[in-house]
PDB file of C-alpha atoms in Angstrom:
ATOM      1  CA  UNK W   1      50.579 106.278 207.691  1.00  0.00           C
ATOM      2  CA  UNK W   2      48.429 103.438 206.325  1.00  0.00           C
ATOM      3  CA  UNK W   3      47.623 105.543 203.333  1.00  0.00           C
ATOM      4  CA  UNK W   4      51.302 106.278 202.519  1.00  0.00           C
ATOM      5  CA  UNK W   5      52.310 102.319 202.497  1.00  0.00           C
ATOM      6  CA  UNK W   6      49.417 101.726 200.067  1.00  0.00           C
ATOM      7  CA  UNK W   7      50.515 104.320 197.747  1.00  0.00           C
ATOM      8  CA  UNK W   8      54.051 102.767 198.029  1.00  0.00           C
ATOM      9  CA  UNK W   9      52.883  99.422 197.525  1.00  0.00           C
ATOM     10  CA  UNK W  10      50.803 100.491 194.523  1.00  0.00           C
ATOM     11  CA  UNK W  11      53.839 102.563 193.001  1.00  0.00           C
ATOM     12  CA  UNK W  12      56.106  99.444 193.312  1.00  0.00           C
ATOM     13  CA  UNK W  13      53.254  96.965 191.862  1.00  0.00           C
ATOM     14  CA  UNK W  14      52.862  99.370 189.036  1.00  0.00           C
ATOM     15  CA  UNK W  15      56.594  99.326 187.968  1.00  0.00           C
ATOM     16  CA  UNK W  16      56.536  95.901 188.114  1.00  0.00           C
ATOM     17  CA  UNK W  17      53.750  95.651 185.724  1.00  0.00           C
ATOM     18  CA  UNK W  18      55.709  98.151 183.361  1.00  0.00           C
ATOM     19  CA  UNK W  19      58.623  96.406 183.670  1.00  0.00           C
ATOM     20  CA  UNK W  20      57.335  92.854 182.825  1.00  0.00           C
ATOM     21  CA  UNK W  21      55.127  94.380 179.860  1.00  0.00           C
ATOM     22  CA  UNK W  22      58.674  95.927 178.458  1.00  0.00           C
ATOM     23  CA  UNK W  23      60.444  92.488 178.900  1.00  0.00           C
ATOM     24  CA  UNK W  24      57.747  91.001 177.089  1.00  0.00           C
ATOM     25  CA  UNK W  25      57.780  93.274 173.980  1.00  0.00           C
ATOM     26  CA  UNK W  26      61.245  93.195 173.657  1.00  0.00           C
ATOM     27  CA  UNK W  27      61.103  89.383 173.376  1.00  0.00           C
ATOM     28  CA  UNK W  28      58.509  89.374 170.730  1.00  0.00           C
ATOM     29  CA  UNK W  29      60.240  92.051 168.560  1.00  0.00           C
ATOM     30  CA  UNK W  30      63.875  90.636 168.378  1.00  0.00           C
ATOM     31  CA  UNK W  31      67.091  92.134 168.904  1.00  0.00           C
ATOM     32  CA  UNK W  32      67.256  95.750 168.071  1.00  0.00           C
ATOM     33  CA  UNK W  33      69.480  96.336 164.740  1.00  0.00           C
ATOM     34  CA  UNK W  34      71.806  99.355 165.208  1.00  0.00           C
ATOM     35  CA  UNK W  35      71.831 101.922 162.047  1.00  0.00           C
ATOM     36  CA  UNK W  36      74.701 102.934 160.568  1.00  0.00           C
ATOM     37  CA  UNK W  37      76.191 106.211 161.256  1.00  0.00           C
ATOM     38  CA  UNK W  38      75.099 109.107 159.661  1.00  0.00           C
ATOM     39  CA  UNK W  39      78.911 110.253 158.313  1.00  0.00           C
ATOM     40  CA  UNK W  40      79.679 106.615 156.602  1.00  0.00           C
ATOM     41  CA  UNK W  41      78.876 105.723 153.089  1.00  0.00           C
ATOM     42  CA  UNK W  42      77.238 102.871 152.342  1.00  0.00           C
ATOM     43  CA  UNK W  43      79.733 100.081 150.264  1.00  0.00           C
ATOM     44  CA  UNK W  44      79.080 100.277 146.398  1.00  0.00           C
ATOM     45  CA  UNK W  45      77.313  97.045 144.842  1.00  0.00           C
ATOM     46  CA  UNK W  46      79.626  94.724 142.885  1.00  0.00           C
ATOM     47  CA  UNK W  47      78.339  95.872 139.573  1.00  0.00           C
ATOM     48  CA  UNK W  48      79.207  99.737 140.448  1.00  0.00           C
ATOM     49  CA  UNK W  49      82.922  99.089 141.872  1.00  0.00           C
ATOM     50  CA  UNK W  50      85.360 100.628 140.071  1.00  0.00           C
ATOM     51  CA  UNK W  51      88.344  98.119 138.890  1.00  0.00           C
ATOM     52  CA  UNK W  52      91.733  98.462 140.083  1.00  0.00           C
ATOM     53  CA  UNK W  53      93.967 100.295 138.293  1.00  0.00           C
ATOM     54  CA  UNK W  54      96.910  98.451 135.705  1.00  0.00           C
ATOM     55  CA  UNK W  55     100.207  98.968 137.252  1.00  0.00           C
ATOM     56  CA  UNK W  56     102.412 100.941 134.392  1.00  0.00           C
ATOM     57  CA  UNK W  57     104.632  97.941 134.152  1.00  0.00           C
ATOM     58  CA  UNK W  58     101.935  95.478 133.393  1.00  0.00           C
ATOM     59  CA  UNK W  59     100.883  97.771 130.730  1.00  0.00           C
ATOM     60  CA  UNK W  60     103.917  98.001 129.094  1.00  0.00           C
ATOM     61  CA  UNK W  61     104.628  94.656 128.964  1.00  0.00           C
ATOM     62  CA  UNK W  62     101.295  93.907 127.215  1.00  0.00           C
ATOM     63  CA  UNK W  63     102.122  96.496 125.022  1.00  0.00           C
ATOM     64  CA  UNK W  64     105.455  94.832 124.421  1.00  0.00           C
ATOM     65  CA  UNK W  65     103.943  91.370 124.261  1.00  0.00           C
ATOM     66  CA  UNK W  66     101.352  92.670 121.293  1.00  0.00           C
ATOM     67  CA  UNK W  67     104.324  93.982 119.273  1.00  0.00           C
ATOM     68  CA  UNK W  68     105.952  90.992 119.265  1.00  0.00           C
ATOM     69  CA  UNK W  69     103.353  89.287 117.817  1.00  0.00           C
ATOM     70  CA  UNK W  70     103.073  91.409 115.419  1.00  0.00           C
ATOM     71  CA  UNK W  71     106.330  91.258 114.423  1.00  0.00           C
ATOM     72  CA  UNK W  72     106.211  87.250 114.679  1.00  0.00           C
ATOM     73  CA  UNK W  73     103.270  87.437 112.522  1.00  0.00           C
ATOM     74  CA  UNK W  74     105.129  89.814 109.648  1.00  0.00           C
ATOM     75  CA  UNK W  75     108.234  87.190 110.029  1.00  0.00           C
ATOM     76  CA  UNK W  76     105.968  84.326 109.403  1.00  0.00           C
ATOM     77  CA  UNK W  77     105.513  84.716 105.930  1.00  0.00           C
ATOM     78  CA  UNK W  78     108.066  84.326 102.687  1.00  0.00           C
ATOM     79  CA  UNK W  79     107.081  86.671 100.172  1.00  0.00           C
ATOM     80  CA  UNK W  80     107.807  86.468  96.419  1.00  0.00           C
ATOM     81  CA  UNK W  81     107.657  89.878  95.084  1.00  0.00           C
ATOM     82  CA  UNK W  82     105.675  90.622  91.583  1.00  0.00           C
ATOM     83  CA  UNK W  83     108.003  90.566  88.700  1.00  0.00           C
ATOM     84  CA  UNK W  84     109.810  87.496  89.987  1.00  0.00           C
ATOM     85  CA  UNK W  85     110.661  85.106  86.987  1.00  0.00           C
ATOM     86  CA  UNK W  86     110.180  81.133  87.185  1.00  0.00           C
ATOM     87  CA  UNK W  87     111.914  79.044  84.835  1.00  0.00           C
ATOM     88  CA  UNK W  88     109.698  76.135  83.800  1.00  0.00           C
ATOM     89  CA  UNK W  89     109.598  73.196  81.843  1.00  0.00           C
ATOM     90  CA  UNK W  90     106.362  72.025  80.100  1.00  0.00           C
ATOM     91  CA  UNK W  91     105.138  68.394  81.067  1.00  0.00           C
ATOM     92  CA  UNK W  92     102.310  68.410  78.310  1.00  0.00           C
ATOM     93  CA  UNK W  93     102.208  68.974  74.740  1.00  0.00           C
ATOM     94  CA  UNK W  94     100.231  72.078  73.480  1.00  0.00           C
ATOM     95  CA  UNK W  95      99.409  73.050  70.212  1.00  0.00           C
ATOM     96  CA  UNK W  96      96.442  74.981  68.239  1.00  0.00           C
ATOM     97  CA  UNK W  97      95.778  72.052  66.144  1.00  0.00           C
ATOM     98  CA  UNK W  98      93.653  70.656  69.243  1.00  0.00           C
ATOM     99  CA  UNK W  99      93.875  72.539  72.259  1.00  0.00           C
ATOM    100  CA  UNK W 100      90.814  73.923  73.685  1.00  0.00           C
ATOM    101  CA  UNK W 101      90.008  76.784  76.186  1.00  0.00           C
ATOM    102  CA  UNK W 102      89.932  74.943  79.883  1.00  0.00           C
ATOM    103  CA  UNK W 103      92.390  72.363  78.802  1.00  0.00           C
ATOM    104  CA  UNK W 104      95.076  71.597  81.598  1.00  0.00           C
ATOM    105  CA  UNK W 105      98.254  72.336  81.074  1.00  0.00           C
ATOM    106  CA  UNK W 106     101.178  70.720  83.575  1.00  0.00           C
ATOM    107  CA  UNK W 107     104.799  72.450  84.283  1.00  0.00           C
ATOM    108  CA  UNK W 108     107.661  71.966  86.898  1.00  0.00           C
ATOM    109  CA  UNK W 109     110.455  74.455  87.604  1.00  0.00           C
ATOM    110  CA  UNK W 110     113.606  73.981  86.496  1.00  0.00           C
ATOM    111  CA  UNK W 111     115.489  76.539  88.863  1.00  0.00           C
ATOM    112  CA  UNK W 112     115.065  77.250  92.661  1.00  0.00           C
ATOM    113  CA  UNK W 113     113.757  80.946  93.322  1.00  0.00           C
ATOM    114  CA  UNK W 114     115.569  82.685  96.256  1.00  0.00           C
ATOM    115  CA  UNK W 115     114.060  85.203  98.690  1.00  0.00           C
ATOM    116  CA  UNK W 116     116.449  86.753 101.339  1.00  0.00           C
ATOM    117  CA  UNK W 117     119.093  83.971 100.853  1.00  0.00           C
ATOM    118  CA  UNK W 118     116.842  81.159 101.265  1.00  0.00           C
ATOM    119  CA  UNK W 119     115.103  78.685  98.769  1.00  0.00           C
ATOM    120  CA  UNK W 120     111.534  79.862  98.184  1.00  0.00           C
ATOM    121  CA  UNK W 121     110.346  77.669  95.473  1.00  0.00           C
ATOM    122  CA  UNK W 122     112.764  74.328  94.805  1.00  0.00           C
ATOM    123  CA  UNK W 123     113.482  73.050  91.763  1.00  0.00           C
ATOM    124  CA  UNK W 124     111.323  70.204  90.846  1.00  0.00           C
ATOM    125  CA  UNK W 125     108.354  72.205  92.350  1.00  0.00           C
ATOM    126  CA  UNK W 126     104.677  71.831  90.465  1.00  0.00           C
ATOM    127  CA  UNK W 127     102.827  74.270  88.505  1.00  0.00           C
ATOM    128  CA  UNK W 128      99.396  73.818  86.517  1.00  0.00           C
ATOM    129  CA  UNK W 129      97.370  76.073  84.467  1.00  0.00           C
ATOM    130  CA  UNK W 130      94.901  76.020  81.924  1.00  0.00           C
ATOM    131  CA  UNK W 131      94.962  77.411  78.410  1.00  0.00           C
ATOM    132  CA  UNK W 132      92.675  80.755  78.080  1.00  0.00           C
ATOM    133  CA  UNK W 133      92.940  80.825  74.183  1.00  0.00           C
ATOM    134  CA  UNK W 134      93.723  78.548  71.172  1.00  0.00           C
ATOM    135  CA  UNK W 135      93.166  80.126  67.376  1.00  0.00           C
ATOM    136  CA  UNK W 136      94.504  78.774  64.454  1.00  0.00           C
ATOM    137  CA  UNK W 137      96.369  80.603  61.254  1.00  0.00           C
ATOM    138  CA  UNK W 138      94.224  81.915  58.787  1.00  0.00           C
ATOM    139  CA  UNK W 139      94.008  81.080  55.475  1.00  0.00           C
ATOM    140  CA  UNK W 140      95.085  84.297  53.946  1.00  0.00           C
ATOM    141  CA  UNK W 141      96.155  86.349  56.686  1.00  0.00           C
ATOM    142  CA  UNK W 142      96.669  85.948  60.955  1.00  0.00           C
ATOM    143  CA  UNK W 143      99.223  83.822  62.723  1.00  0.00           C
ATOM    144  CA  UNK W 144      97.859  81.311  65.065  1.00  0.00           C
ATOM    145  CA  UNK W 145      97.779  81.878  68.588  1.00  0.00           C
ATOM    146  CA  UNK W 146      97.633  80.310  72.157  1.00  0.00           C
ATOM    147  CA  UNK W 147      97.344  81.872  75.614  1.00  0.00           C
ATOM    148  CA  UNK W 148      97.618  80.060  79.011  1.00  0.00           C
ATOM    149  CA  UNK W 149      97.270  81.024  82.730  1.00  0.00           C
ATOM    150  CA  UNK W 150      99.190  79.603  85.265  1.00  0.00           C
ATOM    151  CA  UNK W 151      97.295  78.921  88.406  1.00  0.00           C
ATOM    152  CA  UNK W 152      98.369  76.848  91.078  1.00  0.00           C
ATOM    153  CA  UNK W 153     101.813  76.087  92.232  1.00  0.00           C
ATOM    154  CA  UNK W 154     102.690  72.979  94.475  1.00  0.00           C
ATOM    155  CA  UNK W 155     105.987  72.887  96.510  1.00  0.00           C
ATOM    156  CA  UNK W 156     108.078  69.537  96.761  1.00  0.00           C
ATOM    157  CA  UNK W 157     106.368  68.964 100.550  1.00  0.00           C
ATOM    158  CA  UNK W 158     102.926  69.130  98.924  1.00  0.00           C
ATOM    159  CA  UNK W 159     102.442  72.651 100.322  1.00  0.00           C
ATOM    160  CA  UNK W 160      99.903  74.130  97.264  1.00  0.00           C
ATOM    161  CA  UNK W 161      99.418  78.248  96.817  1.00  0.00           C
ATOM    162  CA  UNK W 162      97.602  80.367  94.301  1.00  0.00           C
ATOM    163  CA  UNK W 163      99.346  81.677  91.332  1.00  0.00           C
ATOM    164  CA  UNK W 164      98.834  84.238  88.513  1.00  0.00           C
ATOM    165  CA  UNK W 165     101.419  84.450  86.436  1.00  0.00           C
ATOM    166  CA  UNK W 166     101.953  84.140  82.031  1.00  0.00           C
ATOM    167  CA  UNK W 167     104.802  82.933  80.357  1.00  0.00           C
ATOM    168  CA  UNK W 168     107.231  85.687  78.920  1.00  0.00           C
ATOM    169  CA  UNK W 169     109.352  83.758  76.564  1.00  0.00           C
ATOM    170  CA  UNK W 170     109.533  80.173  75.328  1.00  0.00           C
ATOM    171  CA  UNK W 171     111.757  77.514  73.980  1.00  0.00           C
ATOM    172  CA  UNK W 172     109.723  75.426  71.503  1.00  0.00           C
ATOM    173  CA  UNK W 173     112.099  74.326  69.186  1.00  0.00           C
ATOM    174  CA  UNK W 174     110.445  75.906  66.453  1.00  0.00           C
ATOM    175  CA  UNK W 175     109.878  79.665  65.713  1.00  0.00           C
ATOM    176  CA  UNK W 176     107.101  80.753  68.209  1.00  0.00           C
ATOM    177  CA  UNK W 177     107.215  84.064  70.233  1.00  0.00           C
ATOM    178  CA  UNK W 178     105.762  85.338  73.140  1.00  0.00           C
ATOM    179  CA  UNK W 179     104.155  88.413  73.061  1.00  0.00           C
ATOM    180  CA  UNK W 180     103.887  91.138  75.704  1.00  0.00           C
ATOM    181  CA  UNK W 181      99.726  89.884  76.895  1.00  0.00           C
ATOM    182  CA  UNK W 182     101.862  86.232  77.446  1.00  0.00           C
ATOM    183  CA  UNK W 183     100.189  84.756  73.879  1.00  0.00           C
ATOM    184  CA  UNK W 184     102.797  82.023  71.960  1.00  0.00           C
ATOM    185  CA  UNK W 185     102.006  83.064  68.644  1.00  0.00           C
ATOM    186  CA  UNK W 186     102.816  81.009  65.715  1.00  0.00           C
ATOM    187  CA  UNK W 187     105.300  81.153  62.828  1.00  0.00           C
ATOM    188  CA  UNK W 188     104.654  83.051  59.837  1.00  0.00           C
ATOM    189  CA  UNK W 189     103.671  81.365  56.217  1.00  0.00           C
ATOM    190  CA  UNK W 190     105.192  84.002  54.179  1.00  0.00           C
ATOM    191  CA  UNK W 191     108.297  82.522  53.485  1.00  0.00           C
ATOM    192  CA  UNK W 192     106.296  79.182  52.999  1.00  0.00           C
ATOM    193  CA  UNK W 193     103.751  80.829  50.643  1.00  0.00           C
ATOM    194  CA  UNK W 194     106.399  82.555  48.592  1.00  0.00           C
ATOM    195  CA  UNK W 195     108.466  79.295  48.241  1.00  0.00           C
ATOM    196  CA  UNK W 196     105.075  77.750  47.104  1.00  0.00           C
ATOM    197  CA  UNK W 197     104.236  80.516  44.211  1.00  0.00           C
ATOM    198  CA  UNK W 198     107.915  80.120  43.063  1.00  0.00           C
ATOM    199  CA  UNK W 199     108.178  76.253  42.784  1.00  0.00           C
ATOM    200  CA  UNK W 200     104.621  75.897  41.179  1.00  0.00           C
ATOM    201  CA  UNK W 201     105.570  78.733  38.910  1.00  0.00           C
ATOM    202  CA  UNK W 202     109.030  77.090  38.051  1.00  0.00           C
ATOM    203  CA  UNK W 203     107.331  73.985  37.310  1.00  0.00           C
ATOM    204  CA  UNK W 204     104.767  75.421  35.290  1.00  0.00           C
ATOM    205  CA  UNK W 205     106.981  77.267  33.378  1.00  0.00           C
ATOM    206  CA  UNK W 206     108.876  74.080  32.288  1.00  0.00           C
ATOM    207  CA  UNK W 207     105.644  72.062  31.554  1.00  0.00           C
ATOM    208  CA  UNK W 208     104.671  74.780  29.378  1.00  0.00           C
ATOM    209  CA  UNK W 209     108.176  74.691  27.497  1.00  0.00           C
ATOM    210  CA  UNK W 210     107.906  70.909  26.731  1.00  0.00           C
ATOM    211  CA  UNK W 211     104.626  71.640  25.507  1.00  0.00           C
ATOM    212  CA  UNK W 212     105.535  74.414  23.624  1.00  0.00           C
ATOM    213  CA  UNK W 213     108.547  72.509  21.928  1.00  0.00           C
ATOM    214  CA  UNK W 214     106.297  69.908  21.098  1.00  0.00           C
ATOM    215  CA  UNK W 215     104.252  72.266  19.288  1.00  0.00           C
ATOM    216  CA  UNK W 216     106.769  74.635  17.546  1.00  0.00           C
ATOM    217  CA  UNK W 217     106.356  77.311  19.992  1.00  0.00           C
ATOM    218  CA  UNK W 218     108.849  77.320  23.004  1.00  0.00           C
ATOM    219  CA  UNK W 219     108.358  81.054  24.186  1.00  0.00           C
ATOM    220  CA  UNK W 220     104.651  80.797  23.992  1.00  0.00           C
ATOM    221  CA  UNK W 221     104.650  77.175  25.761  1.00  0.00           C
ATOM    222  CA  UNK W 222     106.430  78.367  28.558  1.00  0.00           C
ATOM    223  CA  UNK W 223     104.807  81.773  29.010  1.00  0.00           C
ATOM    224  CA  UNK W 224     101.426  79.953  29.122  1.00  0.00           C
ATOM    225  CA  UNK W 225     103.000  77.293  31.758  1.00  0.00           C
ATOM    226  CA  UNK W 226     104.245  79.990  34.060  1.00  0.00           C
ATOM    227  CA  UNK W 227     100.710  81.578  33.750  1.00  0.00           C
ATOM    228  CA  UNK W 228      99.074  78.438  34.932  1.00  0.00           C
ATOM    229  CA  UNK W 229     101.926  77.414  37.572  1.00  0.00           C
ATOM    230  CA  UNK W 230     101.300  81.138  38.825  1.00  0.00           C
ATOM    231  CA  UNK W 231      98.109  80.604  39.213  1.00  0.00           C
ATOM    232  CA  UNK W 232      97.953  77.374  40.647  1.00  0.00           C
ATOM    233  CA  UNK W 233     101.095  78.311  43.342  1.00  0.00           C
ATOM    234  CA  UNK W 234      98.188  81.170  44.414  1.00  0.00           C
ATOM    235  CA  UNK W 235      95.472  78.854  44.799  1.00  0.00           C
ATOM    236  CA  UNK W 236      97.428  76.639  46.725  1.00  0.00           C
ATOM    237  CA  UNK W 237      98.695  79.203  49.414  1.00  0.00           C
ATOM    238  CA  UNK W 238      95.041  80.177  49.404  1.00  0.00           C
ATOM    239  CA  UNK W 239      93.600  76.902  50.615  1.00  0.00           C
ATOM    240  CA  UNK W 240      96.117  76.208  53.016  1.00  0.00           C
ATOM    241  CA  UNK W 241      96.332  77.271  56.915  1.00  0.00           C
ATOM    242  CA  UNK W 242      99.487  78.957  58.199  1.00  0.00           C
ATOM    243  CA  UNK W 243     101.564  76.654  60.970  1.00  0.00           C
ATOM    244  CA  UNK W 244      99.895  76.114  63.847  1.00  0.00           C
ATOM    245  CA  UNK W 245     101.421  77.407  67.305  1.00  0.00           C
ATOM    246  CA  UNK W 246     103.116  74.364  68.696  1.00  0.00           C
ATOM    247  CA  UNK W 247     104.494  73.822  72.078  1.00  0.00           C
ATOM    248  CA  UNK W 248     105.791  70.168  72.508  1.00  0.00           C
ATOM    249  CA  UNK W 249     106.428  68.596  75.742  1.00  0.00           C
ATOM    250  CA  UNK W 250     109.970  69.811  77.097  1.00  0.00           C
ATOM    251  CA  UNK W 251     109.490  72.715  75.711  1.00  0.00           C
ATOM    252  CA  UNK W 252     110.639  75.766  78.246  1.00  0.00           C
ATOM    253  CA  UNK W 253     108.697  78.752  79.582  1.00  0.00           C
ATOM    254  CA  UNK W 254     109.689  81.791  81.986  1.00  0.00           C
ATOM    255  CA  UNK W 255     107.009  82.754  83.662  1.00  0.00           C
ATOM    256  CA  UNK W 256     106.230  86.120  85.349  1.00  0.00           C
ATOM    257  CA  UNK W 257     104.184  86.269  88.653  1.00  0.00           C
ATOM    258  CA  UNK W 258     101.404  89.180  88.377  1.00  0.00           C
ATOM    259  CA  UNK W 259     101.377  89.552  92.208  1.00  0.00           C
ATOM    260  CA  UNK W 260     103.371  88.721  95.021  1.00  0.00           C
ATOM    261  CA  UNK W 261     103.220  84.878  96.346  1.00  0.00           C
ATOM    262  CA  UNK W 262     102.681  84.923 100.402  1.00  0.00           C
ATOM    263  CA  UNK W 263     104.111  81.556 101.512  1.00  0.00           C
ATOM    264  CA  UNK W 264     104.125  80.262 105.279  1.00  0.00           C
ATOM    265  CA  UNK W 265     107.529  80.256 106.335  1.00  0.00           C
ATOM    266  CA  UNK W 266     106.824  77.576 108.735  1.00  0.00           C
ATOM    267  CA  UNK W 267     106.102  75.558 105.790  1.00  0.00           C
ATOM    268  CA  UNK W 268     109.098  76.767 103.567  1.00  0.00           C
ATOM    269  CA  UNK W 269     112.085  75.139 105.539  1.00  0.00           C
ATOM    270  CA  UNK W 270     114.273  73.653 102.417  1.00  0.00           C
ATOM    271  CA  UNK W 271     117.682  72.899 103.124  1.00  0.00           C
ATOM    272  CA  UNK W 272     118.585  72.279  99.120  1.00  0.00           C
ATOM    273  CA  UNK W 273     117.859  73.919  95.778  1.00  0.00           C
ATOM    274  CA  UNK W 274     115.490  71.062  95.132  1.00  0.00           C
ATOM    275  CA  UNK W 275     116.106  68.929  91.583  1.00  0.00           C
ATOM    276  CA  UNK W 276     113.962  69.035  88.451  1.00  0.00           C
ATOM    277  CA  UNK W 277     112.722  66.032  86.269  1.00  0.00           C
ATOM    278  CA  UNK W 278     115.162  65.218  83.343  1.00  0.00           C
ATOM    279  CA  UNK W 279     113.108  65.988  80.451  1.00  0.00           C
ATOM    280  CA  UNK W 280     114.625  66.344  76.960  1.00  0.00           C
ATOM    281  CA  UNK W 281     114.076  69.511  75.166  1.00  0.00           C
ATOM    282  CA  UNK W 282     111.960  69.454  72.284  1.00  0.00           C
ATOM    283  CA  UNK W 283     113.627  68.550  68.684  1.00  0.00           C
ATOM    284  CA  UNK W 284     114.204  71.581  66.258  1.00  0.00           C
ATOM    285  CA  UNK W 285     110.895  72.109  64.329  1.00  0.00           C
ATOM    286  CA  UNK W 286     111.112  73.522  60.380  1.00  0.00           C
ATOM    287  CA  UNK W 287     108.182  74.884  58.450  1.00  0.00           C
ATOM    288  CA  UNK W 288     106.579  72.269  56.437  1.00  0.00           C
ATOM    289  CA  UNK W 289     106.620  72.677  52.788  1.00  0.00           C
ATOM    290  CA  UNK W 290     103.043  73.135  50.837  1.00  0.00           C
ATOM    291  CA  UNK W 291     102.931  70.379  48.315  1.00  0.00           C
ATOM    292  CA  UNK W 292     103.113  71.495  45.071  1.00  0.00           C
ATOM    293  CA  UNK W 293      99.275  70.973  43.521  1.00  0.00           C
ATOM    294  CA  UNK W 294      99.141  69.448  40.074  1.00  0.00           C
ATOM    295  CA  UNK W 295      99.182  71.772  37.195  1.00  0.00           C
ATOM    296  CA  UNK W 296      96.182  71.591  35.050  1.00  0.00           C
ATOM    297  CA  UNK W 297      96.669  71.483  31.091  1.00  0.00           C
TER     298      UNK W 297
END
């Protein structure tokens, strides 16, 4: 009986001791963490998450906004097409007698340029350029030539754009013409040269006849005088240049643009056609006559 009690006491003591050990171990280890269920997938990292799908309506709205912006960008320009004519008046005189490549030229538009029923380039706009070639006429052959290029267009509100144009015709008050390349060609000296030869020949004939009459042989004197006059006239022609090509102040030019001019629509809001300066036109010029050289005897 005593033995059974001892065993029971020993077992109870052992159970209590084991319980104390387990409690102490649980306090040292902290609360136990439960593992996730085996059938649950861990959450994806933020960088691996798939972005939410964009609603179809939102995509269509974005496309519509892009198309509207593109259309607005196209409508924001006023395009002056290639081949458009711009009438101009010259503010500074140009002549092959003194012009050199690189010299500036200044012009002004005389008439508004219209695009789609709106004023794109008003009258009174400024155009600048430069001389690219200046060649005087030769003494025997060749006409005077002067070439210019127009490089900048300045609208009345100060808006400046690049310009690439050349003159197609000119009103200079003289007989200058414009070729297909935009060169201003001076007048020919053929009529002037012929007149010089005729006048010197006639003068020589008259003087020779007078000398021949005094010597008793009018015919011989006239023939000698005519020959001397002819040679004198030819010499005067060979020693004199042809007429210069001139563009006086007030000369009119018509420029033709070689490529489109793109204008910002916000800067081209003109309500009127504009107004050009009142410049008098160039006076009419006649070809100067070569003076009759003195006829030697």
